[in-house]
Amino acid sequence: MTIQEPVTARPAGRPRSEKAERAIIEATLDLVGDGMGVAELSIEAIASRAGVGKTTIYRRWSNKEELVADALATLKAPLPPLGGESVRDDLITLLRAMREDKGRSRTRCVMNVMMSDADRYPALMERFQKVAIEPRKEAMREVLRRGIRTGELRADLEVEMGLAILSGTMIWYTKWAPPGDLPADLPERIVDHVLPGFAA
């Protein structure tokens, strides 16, 4: 998953193959999902699994940390469209997206492996935060800021605290709650418990 340059800025040469990129991403996720840590993962192994040459990978990513971060980012569902009609509705939409991310077995497996290597690969975590986590955090921040502007939420609400309470509660349930299916209405329940403390 790389940021495509405008066609006018791309240097001469063969165009990037979306099929090759998809194969590289899938190979990376397969290897990590099979339990291979970042330390053991190699560009050679990824190239072999994807059926491409190493140079095909290096044309897209400068190192394996960038590749792993971008591959993991593809496991995140696209940010859902927000209606903008109420803070409650938009927060529920964002928490539903978090719930769906955590509900995928492949996502859980790969994320657990990545987190075990986080301290050893700060550049990987930094890139993953930038491409996958920060856009979602900013979306929730903007919903809270909008609520403050419209008077739905308290003028003195600490946006970062609100973000931490909402997302942290969802993460707790998806990671630490007893085994079993999460309640379908969990996002609504979280938001409805929290909003009275946020409301103007």
PDB file of C-alpha atoms in Angstrom:
ATOM      1  CA  MET A   1       0.000   0.000   0.000  1.00  0.00           C
ATOM      2  CA  THR A   2       1.944   2.978  -1.227  1.00  0.00           C
ATOM      3  CA  ILE A   3       0.986   6.517  -1.990  1.00  0.00           C
ATOM      4  CA  GLN A   4       0.704   6.784  -5.744  1.00  0.00           C
ATOM      5  CA  GLU A   5       2.505   9.713  -7.304  1.00  0.00           C
ATOM      6  CA  PRO A   6       0.677  11.810  -9.888  1.00  0.00           C
ATOM      7  CA  VAL A   7       1.130  10.438 -13.382  1.00  0.00           C
ATOM      8  CA  THR A   8       2.853  13.619 -14.508  1.00  0.00           C
ATOM      9  CA  ALA A   9       5.497  13.229 -11.772  1.00  0.00           C
ATOM     10  CA  ARG A  10       6.268   9.547 -12.335  1.00  0.00           C
ATOM     11  CA  PRO A  11       9.642   8.892 -13.941  1.00  0.00           C
ATOM     12  CA  ALA A  12       9.909   6.985 -17.178  1.00  0.00           C
ATOM     13  CA  GLY A  13       9.865   3.221 -16.909  1.00  0.00           C
ATOM     14  CA  ARG A  14       7.429   0.384 -16.407  1.00  0.00           C
ATOM     15  CA  PRO A  15       4.223   1.377 -14.577  1.00  0.00           C
ATOM     16  CA  ARG A  16       3.610  -0.093 -11.156  1.00  0.00           C
ATOM     17  CA  SER A  17       1.623  -3.300 -11.177  1.00  0.00           C
ATOM     18  CA  GLU A  18      -1.315  -3.304  -8.776  1.00  0.00           C
ATOM     19  CA  LYS A  19      -1.377  -7.095  -9.039  1.00  0.00           C
ATOM     20  CA  ALA A  20       2.254  -7.301  -7.909  1.00  0.00           C
ATOM     21  CA  GLU A  21       1.661  -4.885  -5.037  1.00  0.00           C
ATOM     22  CA  ARG A  22      -1.342  -6.910  -3.874  1.00  0.00           C
ATOM     23  CA  ALA A  23       0.699 -10.122  -4.034  1.00  0.00           C
ATOM     24  CA  ILE A  24       3.496  -8.536  -1.974  1.00  0.00           C
ATOM     25  CA  ILE A  25       1.061  -7.234   0.639  1.00  0.00           C
ATOM     26  CA  GLU A  26      -0.711 -10.595   0.880  1.00  0.00           C
ATOM     27  CA  ALA A  27       2.586 -12.476   1.146  1.00  0.00           C
ATOM     28  CA  THR A  28       3.715 -10.198   3.971  1.00  0.00           C
ATOM     29  CA  LEU A  29       0.458 -10.647   5.871  1.00  0.00           C
ATOM     30  CA  ASP A  30       0.517 -14.414   5.320  1.00  0.00           C
ATOM     31  CA  LEU A  31       4.045 -14.750   6.692  1.00  0.00           C
ATOM     32  CA  VAL A  32       3.385 -12.547   9.715  1.00  0.00           C
ATOM     33  CA  GLY A  33       0.018 -14.226  10.258  1.00  0.00           C
ATOM     34  CA  ASP A  34       1.773 -17.604  10.275  1.00  0.00           C
ATOM     35  CA  GLY A  35       3.727 -16.391  13.293  1.00  0.00           C
ATOM     36  CA  MET A  36       6.877 -15.014  11.698  1.00  0.00           C
ATOM     37  CA  GLY A  37       8.116 -12.030  13.685  1.00  0.00           C
ATOM     38  CA  VAL A  38       9.493  -8.925  12.062  1.00  0.00           C
ATOM     39  CA  ALA A  39      13.035  -9.975  12.989  1.00  0.00           C
ATOM     40  CA  GLU A  40      12.691 -13.264  11.091  1.00  0.00           C
ATOM     41  CA  LEU A  41      10.833 -11.753   8.161  1.00  0.00           C
ATOM     42  CA  SER A  42      12.987 -11.004   5.135  1.00  0.00           C
ATOM     43  CA  ILE A  43      12.486  -9.357   1.787  1.00  0.00           C
ATOM     44  CA  GLU A  44      13.707 -12.627   0.222  1.00  0.00           C
ATOM     45  CA  ALA A  45      10.969 -14.624   1.966  1.00  0.00           C
ATOM     46  CA  ILE A  46       8.305 -12.112   0.980  1.00  0.00           C
ATOM     47  CA  ALA A  47       9.482 -12.050  -2.640  1.00  0.00           C
ATOM     48  CA  SER A  48       9.471 -15.846  -2.801  1.00  0.00           C
ATOM     49  CA  ARG A  49       5.975 -16.078  -1.317  1.00  0.00           C
ATOM     50  CA  ALA A  50       4.656 -13.354  -3.625  1.00  0.00           C
ATOM     51  CA  GLY A  51       6.314 -14.765  -6.730  1.00  0.00           C
ATOM     52  CA  VAL A  52       8.162 -11.536  -7.515  1.00  0.00           C
ATOM     53  CA  GLY A  53      11.773 -10.398  -7.547  1.00  0.00           C
ATOM     54  CA  LYS A  54      13.319  -8.470  -4.677  1.00  0.00           C
ATOM     55  CA  THR A  55      13.796  -5.462  -6.956  1.00  0.00           C
ATOM     56  CA  THR A  56      10.017  -5.337  -7.466  1.00  0.00           C
ATOM     57  CA  ILE A  57       9.631  -4.880  -3.717  1.00  0.00           C
ATOM     58  CA  TYR A  58      12.438  -2.350  -3.384  1.00  0.00           C
ATOM     59  CA  ARG A  59      10.916  -0.221  -6.138  1.00  0.00           C
ATOM     60  CA  ARG A  60       7.954   0.285  -3.809  1.00  0.00           C
ATOM     61  CA  TRP A  61       9.365   0.119  -0.286  1.00  0.00           C
ATOM     62  CA  SER A  62      12.835   1.057   0.915  1.00  0.00           C
ATOM     63  CA  ASN A  63      12.885  -1.520   3.735  1.00  0.00           C
ATOM     64  CA  LYS A  64      10.822  -4.264   5.329  1.00  0.00           C
ATOM     65  CA  GLU A  65       9.574  -2.029   8.164  1.00  0.00           C
ATOM     66  CA  GLU A  66       7.829   0.245   5.660  1.00  0.00           C
ATOM     67  CA  LEU A  67       6.377  -2.768   3.871  1.00  0.00           C
ATOM     68  CA  VAL A  68       5.095  -4.398   7.074  1.00  0.00           C
ATOM     69  CA  ALA A  69       3.523  -1.145   8.268  1.00  0.00           C
ATOM     70  CA  ASP A  70       1.770  -0.586   4.952  1.00  0.00           C
ATOM     71  CA  ALA A  71       0.635  -4.204   4.808  1.00  0.00           C
ATOM     72  CA  LEU A  72      -0.843  -3.981   8.292  1.00  0.00           C
ATOM     73  CA  ALA A  73      -2.574  -0.741   7.368  1.00  0.00           C
ATOM     74  CA  THR A  74      -4.510  -2.583   4.641  1.00  0.00           C
ATOM     75  CA  LEU A  75      -6.185  -4.652   7.358  1.00  0.00           C
ATOM     76  CA  LYS A  76      -7.900  -1.532   8.610  1.00  0.00           C
ATOM     77  CA  ALA A  77     -11.284  -0.965   7.051  1.00  0.00           C
ATOM     78  CA  PRO A  78     -11.622   2.355   5.214  1.00  0.00           C
ATOM     79  CA  LEU A  79     -12.825   5.198   7.363  1.00  0.00           C
ATOM     80  CA  PRO A  80     -16.618   5.119   7.229  1.00  0.00           C
ATOM     81  CA  PRO A  81     -18.510   8.148   5.912  1.00  0.00           C
ATOM     82  CA  LEU A  82     -19.942  10.259   8.698  1.00  0.00           C
ATOM     83  CA  GLY A  83     -23.421  11.741   8.456  1.00  0.00           C
ATOM     84  CA  GLY A  84     -22.544  14.829  10.456  1.00  0.00           C
ATOM     85  CA  GLU A  85     -26.071  15.075  11.837  1.00  0.00           C
ATOM     86  CA  SER A  86     -25.198  14.352  15.458  1.00  0.00           C
ATOM     87  CA  VAL A  87     -22.142  13.657  17.570  1.00  0.00           C
ATOM     88  CA  ARG A  88     -23.781  10.505  18.886  1.00  0.00           C
ATOM     89  CA  ASP A  89     -24.385   9.000  15.452  1.00  0.00           C
ATOM     90  CA  ASP A  90     -20.891   9.766  14.204  1.00  0.00           C
ATOM     91  CA  LEU A  91     -19.173   8.399  17.322  1.00  0.00           C
ATOM     92  CA  ILE A  92     -21.186   5.197  17.038  1.00  0.00           C
ATOM     93  CA  THR A  93     -20.150   4.882  13.378  1.00  0.00           C
ATOM     94  CA  LEU A  94     -16.466   5.253  14.289  1.00  0.00           C
ATOM     95  CA  LEU A  95     -16.673   2.749  17.150  1.00  0.00           C
ATOM     96  CA  ARG A  96     -18.439   0.262  14.878  1.00  0.00           C
ATOM     97  CA  ALA A  97     -15.476   0.480  12.507  1.00  0.00           C
ATOM     98  CA  MET A  98     -13.121  -0.268  15.418  1.00  0.00           C
ATOM     99  CA  ARG A  99     -15.261  -3.234  16.426  1.00  0.00           C
ATOM    100  CA  GLU A 100     -15.209  -4.649  12.904  1.00  0.00           C
ATOM    101  CA  ASP A 101     -11.415  -4.292  12.694  1.00  0.00           C
ATOM    102  CA  LYS A 102     -10.930  -6.206  15.913  1.00  0.00           C
ATOM    103  CA  GLY A 103     -13.413  -8.888  14.899  1.00  0.00           C
ATOM    104  CA  ARG A 104     -11.317 -10.227  12.042  1.00  0.00           C
ATOM    105  CA  SER A 105      -9.235 -13.229  13.125  1.00  0.00           C
ATOM    106  CA  ARG A 106      -6.465 -12.446  10.642  1.00  0.00           C
ATOM    107  CA  THR A 107      -6.243  -8.883  11.916  1.00  0.00           C
ATOM    108  CA  ARG A 108      -5.971 -10.029  15.531  1.00  0.00           C
ATOM    109  CA  CYS A 109      -3.231 -12.526  14.747  1.00  0.00           C
ATOM    110  CA  VAL A 110      -1.129 -10.128  12.717  1.00  0.00           C
ATOM    111  CA  MET A 111      -1.567  -7.234  15.145  1.00  0.00           C
ATOM    112  CA  ASN A 112      -0.485  -9.399  18.085  1.00  0.00           C
ATOM    113  CA  VAL A 113       2.720 -10.329  16.285  1.00  0.00           C
ATOM    114  CA  MET A 114       3.396  -6.714  15.383  1.00  0.00           C
ATOM    115  CA  MET A 115       2.823  -5.459  18.916  1.00  0.00           C
ATOM    116  CA  SER A 116       5.330  -7.980  20.256  1.00  0.00           C
ATOM    117  CA  ASP A 117       7.960  -6.370  18.002  1.00  0.00           C
ATOM    118  CA  ALA A 118       6.923  -2.755  18.554  1.00  0.00           C
ATOM    119  CA  ASP A 119       9.767  -1.822  20.907  1.00  0.00           C
ATOM    120  CA  ARG A 120      12.402  -3.257  18.579  1.00  0.00           C
ATOM    121  CA  TYR A 121      11.055  -1.521  15.486  1.00  0.00           C
ATOM    122  CA  PRO A 122      10.030   2.037  16.401  1.00  0.00           C
ATOM    123  CA  ALA A 123      10.160   3.149  12.759  1.00  0.00           C
ATOM    124  CA  LEU A 124       7.607   0.491  11.865  1.00  0.00           C
ATOM    125  CA  MET A 125       5.286   1.638  14.627  1.00  0.00           C
ATOM    126  CA  GLU A 126       5.746   5.268  13.681  1.00  0.00           C
ATOM    127  CA  ARG A 127       4.787   4.596  10.066  1.00  0.00           C
ATOM    128  CA  PHE A 128       1.842   2.397  11.069  1.00  0.00           C
ATOM    129  CA  GLN A 129       0.600   5.109  13.407  1.00  0.00           C
ATOM    130  CA  LYS A 130       0.865   7.650  10.599  1.00  0.00           C
ATOM    131  CA  VAL A 131      -0.865   5.675   7.853  1.00  0.00           C
ATOM    132  CA  ALA A 132      -3.426   3.666   9.836  1.00  0.00           C
ATOM    133  CA  ILE A 133      -4.053   4.970  13.343  1.00  0.00           C
ATOM    134  CA  GLU A 134      -3.725   8.752  13.205  1.00  0.00           C
ATOM    135  CA  PRO A 135      -6.373   9.279  10.476  1.00  0.00           C
ATOM    136  CA  ARG A 136      -8.904   7.402  12.606  1.00  0.00           C
ATOM    137  CA  LYS A 137      -7.966   9.318  15.739  1.00  0.00           C
ATOM    138  CA  GLU A 138      -8.243  12.598  13.880  1.00  0.00           C
ATOM    139  CA  ALA A 139     -11.705  11.667  12.603  1.00  0.00           C
ATOM    140  CA  MET A 140     -12.900  11.139  16.170  1.00  0.00           C
ATOM    141  CA  ARG A 141     -11.202  14.335  17.342  1.00  0.00           C
ATOM    142  CA  GLU A 142     -13.007  16.285  14.648  1.00  0.00           C
ATOM    143  CA  VAL A 143     -16.384  14.852  15.679  1.00  0.00           C
ATOM    144  CA  LEU A 144     -15.713  15.955  19.257  1.00  0.00           C
ATOM    145  CA  ARG A 145     -14.490  19.384  18.153  1.00  0.00           C
ATOM    146  CA  ARG A 146     -17.576  19.812  16.002  1.00  0.00           C
ATOM    147  CA  GLY A 147     -19.761  18.920  18.973  1.00  0.00           C
ATOM    148  CA  ILE A 148     -18.068  21.620  21.012  1.00  0.00           C
ATOM    149  CA  ARG A 149     -18.576  24.158  18.216  1.00  0.00           C
ATOM    150  CA  THR A 150     -22.259  23.317  17.807  1.00  0.00           C
ATOM    151  CA  GLY A 151     -22.942  23.281  21.533  1.00  0.00           C
ATOM    152  CA  GLU A 152     -23.734  19.556  21.714  1.00  0.00           C
ATOM    153  CA  LEU A 153     -20.700  19.041  23.952  1.00  0.00           C
ATOM    154  CA  ARG A 154     -19.214  21.005  26.837  1.00  0.00           C
ATOM    155  CA  ALA A 155     -17.011  23.899  25.894  1.00  0.00           C
ATOM    156  CA  ASP A 156     -14.362  22.690  28.373  1.00  0.00           C
ATOM    157  CA  LEU A 157     -14.290  19.107  27.097  1.00  0.00           C
ATOM    158  CA  GLU A 158     -10.727  17.799  26.748  1.00  0.00           C
ATOM    159  CA  VAL A 159     -10.772  16.342  23.252  1.00  0.00           C
ATOM    160  CA  GLU A 160      -7.811  13.997  23.791  1.00  0.00           C
ATOM    161  CA  MET A 161      -9.354  12.717  27.022  1.00  0.00           C
ATOM    162  CA  GLY A 162     -12.646  12.106  25.249  1.00  0.00           C
ATOM    163  CA  LEU A 163     -10.848  10.272  22.464  1.00  0.00           C
ATOM    164  CA  ALA A 164      -9.010   8.085  24.973  1.00  0.00           C
ATOM    165  CA  ILE A 165     -12.185   7.235  26.916  1.00  0.00           C
ATOM    166  CA  LEU A 166     -14.161   6.222  23.833  1.00  0.00           C
ATOM    167  CA  SER A 167     -11.491   4.336  21.911  1.00  0.00           C
ATOM    168  CA  GLY A 168      -9.904   2.895  25.048  1.00  0.00           C
ATOM    169  CA  THR A 169     -13.190   1.376  26.168  1.00  0.00           C
ATOM    170  CA  MET A 170     -13.754  -0.234  22.782  1.00  0.00           C
ATOM    171  CA  ILE A 171     -10.197  -1.593  22.743  1.00  0.00           C
ATOM    172  CA  TRP A 172     -10.671  -3.017  26.256  1.00  0.00           C
ATOM    173  CA  TYR A 173     -13.772  -4.903  25.196  1.00  0.00           C
ATOM    174  CA  THR A 174     -12.324  -6.199  21.948  1.00  0.00           C
ATOM    175  CA  LYS A 175      -9.024  -7.293  23.513  1.00  0.00           C
ATOM    176  CA  TRP A 176      -9.672  -8.140  27.148  1.00  0.00           C
ATOM    177  CA  ALA A 177     -13.356  -9.011  27.541  1.00  0.00           C
ATOM    178  CA  PRO A 178     -14.236 -12.704  28.107  1.00  0.00           C
ATOM    179  CA  PRO A 179     -14.330 -14.856  24.978  1.00  0.00           C
ATOM    180  CA  GLY A 180     -17.498 -14.801  22.932  1.00  0.00           C
ATOM    181  CA  ASP A 181     -19.239 -12.571  20.487  1.00  0.00           C
ATOM    182  CA  LEU A 182     -19.224  -8.890  21.340  1.00  0.00           C
ATOM    183  CA  PRO A 183     -22.702  -7.439  21.759  1.00  0.00           C
ATOM    184  CA  ALA A 184     -23.969  -6.015  18.480  1.00  0.00           C
ATOM    185  CA  ASP A 185     -24.960  -2.815  20.259  1.00  0.00           C
ATOM    186  CA  LEU A 186     -21.633  -2.333  22.048  1.00  0.00           C
ATOM    187  CA  PRO A 187     -20.761   0.924  20.192  1.00  0.00           C
ATOM    188  CA  GLU A 188     -24.151   2.404  21.086  1.00  0.00           C
ATOM    189  CA  ARG A 189     -23.800   1.364  24.724  1.00  0.00           C
ATOM    190  CA  ILE A 190     -20.341   2.873  25.045  1.00  0.00           C
ATOM    191  CA  VAL A 191     -21.377   6.165  23.471  1.00  0.00           C
ATOM    192  CA  ASP A 192     -24.581   6.389  25.530  1.00  0.00           C
ATOM    193  CA  HIS A 193     -22.658   5.805  28.758  1.00  0.00           C
ATOM    194  CA  VAL A 194     -20.046   8.410  27.914  1.00  0.00           C
ATOM    195  CA  LEU A 195     -22.040  11.210  26.269  1.00  0.00           C
ATOM    196  CA  PRO A 196     -23.877  12.409  29.397  1.00  0.00           C
ATOM    197  CA  GLY A 197     -20.496  13.354  30.859  1.00  0.00           C
ATOM    198  CA  PHE A 198     -19.491  15.112  27.635  1.00  0.00           C
ATOM    199  CA  ALA A 199     -22.765  16.921  27.003  1.00  0.00           C
ATOM    200  CA  ALA A 200     -23.168  20.672  27.347  1.00  0.00           C
TER     201      ALA A 200
END
